[in-house]
Short mmCIF file of C-alpha atoms in Angstrom, two decimals:
data_model
loop_
_atom_site.label_atom_id
_atom_site.label_comp_id
_atom_site.label_asym_id
_atom_site.label_seq_id
_atom_site.Cartn_x
_atom_site.Cartn_y
_atom_site.Cartn_z
CA MET A 1 11.81 -40.26 -24.46
CA ASN A 2 9.80 -42.67 -22.39
CA ARG A 3 6.48 -41.98 -20.75
CA LEU A 4 7.92 -41.62 -17.21
CA THR A 5 10.45 -39.00 -18.34
CA ALA A 6 7.77 -37.02 -20.15
CA THR A 7 5.53 -37.12 -17.07
CA LEU A 8 8.37 -35.91 -14.82
CA ILE A 9 9.14 -33.04 -17.18
CA ILE A 10 5.50 -31.96 -17.18
CA ILE A 11 5.35 -32.09 -13.37
CA ILE A 12 8.54 -30.03 -13.03
CA ILE A 13 7.32 -27.41 -15.51
CA THR A 14 3.98 -27.20 -13.68
CA LEU A 15 5.69 -26.73 -10.32
CA PHE A 16 7.95 -23.97 -11.62
CA SER A 17 5.17 -22.11 -13.39
CA SER A 18 2.79 -22.31 -10.42
CA SER A 19 5.44 -21.06 -8.00
CA ALA A 20 6.14 -18.07 -10.27
CA VAL A 21 2.46 -17.16 -10.35
CA ASN A 22 2.06 -17.53 -6.59
CA ALA A 23 5.27 -15.73 -5.67
CA VAL A 24 5.03 -13.62 -2.55
CA GLN A 25 4.89 -9.93 -3.41
CA ARG A 26 7.20 -7.61 -1.46
CA ILE A 27 5.31 -4.43 -0.50
CA ALA A 28 6.53 -1.30 1.27
CA VAL A 29 3.91 0.93 2.88
CA LEU A 30 4.98 4.50 3.57
CA ASN A 31 3.62 6.46 6.51
CA PHE A 32 0.41 8.22 5.50
CA GLU A 33 0.44 12.02 5.48
CA LEU A 34 -2.41 14.02 7.01
CA ASN A 35 -3.99 16.56 4.66
CA ASP A 36 -6.43 18.20 7.11
CA ILE A 37 -8.18 21.22 5.60
CA THR A 38 -10.87 21.60 8.27
CA SER A 39 -11.24 24.78 10.33
CA LEU A 40 -9.43 23.08 13.22
CA PRO A 41 -6.66 21.16 11.41
CA ASN A 42 -4.09 18.66 12.61
CA THR A 43 -5.46 17.91 16.07
CA PRO A 44 -3.42 15.42 18.11
CA GLN A 45 -6.25 12.87 17.79
CA GLU A 46 -6.24 13.15 14.00
CA GLN A 47 -2.46 12.91 13.87
CA LEU A 48 -2.60 9.69 15.93
CA ARG A 49 -5.37 8.31 13.73
CA THR A 50 -3.33 9.04 10.61
CA ALA A 51 -0.20 7.51 12.14
CA SER A 52 -2.14 4.28 12.74
CA ILE A 53 -3.14 3.85 9.07
CA GLY A 54 0.21 2.57 7.76
CA PRO A 55 0.65 -0.13 10.42
CA LEU A 56 -3.01 -1.19 10.06
CA LEU A 57 -2.55 -1.48 6.29
CA GLU A 58 0.63 -3.53 6.70
CA GLN A 59 -1.21 -5.87 9.06
CA ALA A 60 -4.19 -6.24 6.71
CA LEU A 61 -1.97 -6.89 3.67
CA SER A 62 0.13 -9.52 5.43
CA GLN A 63 -2.83 -11.52 6.77
CA ASP A 64 -3.47 -13.54 3.62
CA GLY A 65 0.15 -14.61 3.20
CA ASN A 66 0.48 -13.32 -0.38
CA CYS A 67 2.53 -10.32 0.71
CA GLU A 68 5.77 -9.72 2.55
CA ILE A 69 5.88 -6.31 4.18
CA ILE A 70 9.17 -4.50 3.61
CA GLN A 71 10.03 -1.81 6.14
CA ILE A 72 11.37 1.55 5.07
CA ASN A 73 13.22 3.51 7.69
CA ALA A 74 11.22 6.64 8.70
CA ALA A 75 14.35 8.78 8.31
CA ASP A 76 14.82 7.53 4.74
CA GLN A 77 11.20 8.35 3.96
CA ILE A 78 11.54 11.84 5.40
CA ALA A 79 14.76 12.43 3.44
CA ALA A 80 13.12 11.30 0.17
CA ASN A 81 9.97 13.38 0.75
CA SER A 82 11.20 16.90 0.00
CA SER A 83 7.88 18.47 0.97
CA PHE A 84 4.31 17.51 1.82
CA GLY A 85 2.91 15.23 -0.87
CA TYR A 86 6.15 15.04 -2.85
CA LEU A 87 6.34 11.23 -2.99
CA PHE A 88 2.57 11.10 -3.51
CA ARG A 89 2.99 13.21 -6.67
CA PHE A 90 6.19 11.69 -8.04
CA ASN A 91 5.76 7.96 -8.55
CA ASP A 92 9.25 7.43 -9.94
CA LEU A 93 10.88 8.85 -6.80
CA ALA A 94 8.69 6.73 -4.54
CA ALA A 95 9.60 3.70 -6.66
CA LYS A 96 13.31 4.44 -6.23
CA LEU A 97 12.79 4.48 -2.46
CA GLY A 98 11.06 1.09 -2.73
CA ALA A 99 13.87 -0.27 -4.90
CA GLN A 100 16.44 0.65 -2.22
CA VAL A 101 14.81 -1.88 0.14
CA GLY A 102 14.03 -4.55 -2.47
CA ALA A 103 10.27 -3.99 -2.67
CA ASP A 104 8.19 -5.00 -5.70
CA TRP A 105 5.46 -2.49 -4.86
CA ILE A 106 5.24 0.67 -2.76
CA VAL A 107 2.10 2.26 -1.32
CA VAL A 108 2.16 6.02 -0.85
CA GLY A 109 -0.82 7.47 0.96
CA GLN A 110 -2.54 10.50 2.34
CA HIS A 111 -5.36 10.84 4.81
CA SER A 112 -7.38 13.69 3.31
CA LYS A 113 -9.82 15.37 5.70
CA PRO A 114 -12.01 18.03 4.09
CA SER A 115 -14.71 17.82 6.79
CA PHE A 116 -15.31 16.79 10.39
CA LEU A 117 -17.90 14.30 9.11
CA PHE A 118 -15.82 12.34 6.61
CA SER A 119 -12.34 11.85 5.25
CA TYR A 120 -10.60 9.82 2.55
CA LEU A 121 -7.79 7.33 2.46
CA MET A 122 -5.97 8.24 -0.74
CA ALA A 123 -3.36 5.73 -1.86
CA HIS A 124 -1.13 5.17 -4.85
CA LEU A 125 0.08 1.67 -5.62
CA ILE A 126 3.35 1.99 -7.50
CA ASN A 127 5.11 -0.77 -9.41
CA VAL A 128 8.73 -0.41 -8.34
CA LYS A 129 10.16 -2.18 -11.39
CA THR A 130 8.38 0.05 -13.94
CA GLN A 131 8.30 3.14 -11.66
CA THR A 132 4.69 3.72 -12.69
CA LEU A 133 1.36 4.14 -10.96
CA ALA A 134 -0.39 0.76 -11.02
CA ALA A 135 -3.56 1.89 -9.22
CA ASN A 136 -5.05 4.89 -7.46
CA PHE A 137 -7.49 4.39 -4.58
CA ALA A 138 -9.85 6.62 -2.61
CA ILE A 139 -11.70 5.07 0.32
CA GLU A 140 -14.29 7.25 2.07
CA LEU A 141 -14.37 7.14 5.86
CA LYS A 142 -17.63 8.38 7.37
CA GLY A 143 -16.81 9.41 10.92
CA ASN A 144 -13.58 9.28 12.88
CA HIS A 145 -14.02 6.26 15.13
CA GLU A 146 -11.36 3.57 15.31
CA LYS A 147 -13.80 1.03 13.86
CA VAL A 148 -14.40 3.25 10.81
CA THR A 149 -10.67 3.64 10.21
CA THR A 150 -10.02 -0.09 10.58
CA ARG A 151 -12.85 -0.97 8.18
CA GLY A 152 -11.58 1.56 5.63
CA VAL A 153 -8.01 0.25 5.85
CA ARG A 154 -9.25 -3.33 5.32
CA ALA A 155 -11.17 -2.18 2.23
CA LEU A 156 -8.02 -0.49 0.93
CA ALA A 157 -5.95 -3.64 1.57
CA THR A 158 -8.49 -5.72 -0.36
CA LYS A 159 -8.26 -3.36 -3.34
CA ILE A 160 -4.46 -3.32 -3.25
CA ASP A 161 -4.32 -7.11 -3.06
CA ALA A 162 -6.71 -7.43 -6.01
CA SER A 163 -4.61 -5.02 -8.08
CA ILE A 164 -1.38 -6.84 -7.36
CA ASN A 165 -2.78 -10.31 -7.98
CA ARG A 166 -4.60 -9.65 -11.27
#
């Protein structure tokens, strides 16, 4: 084997191995559920805030270009979620839903509100291939302003991205 052939082989191997490492991850983000246990639960404002979390998370995850967001039909999510928190508790069933759309990862989340002063973004990152919980996140939101929610979602996206790209 001459020197040029050996060099070409090394370059080709390097290109293939670097593209495998930097492969775009396919992520499905389910709609977040509201778990409001305050004395005045499930106000329209809180329902709207919770409905905004999934789309904000998709936007934050897709900004760096390492992720491709895979959409799951809302009707399919509702059909798979037998009751409140079902997919949040059963990682294997959430993973099967992600597999149906070709996702590598699925994020299942809840917006837990124990107080009027603070709430939590609770999220499970599930590896679709292994059907196991890869990471569990809890981001505290102090207040209920749009800016607080956006900042919390960005923090969650950063943690998800770090977990996927370890």
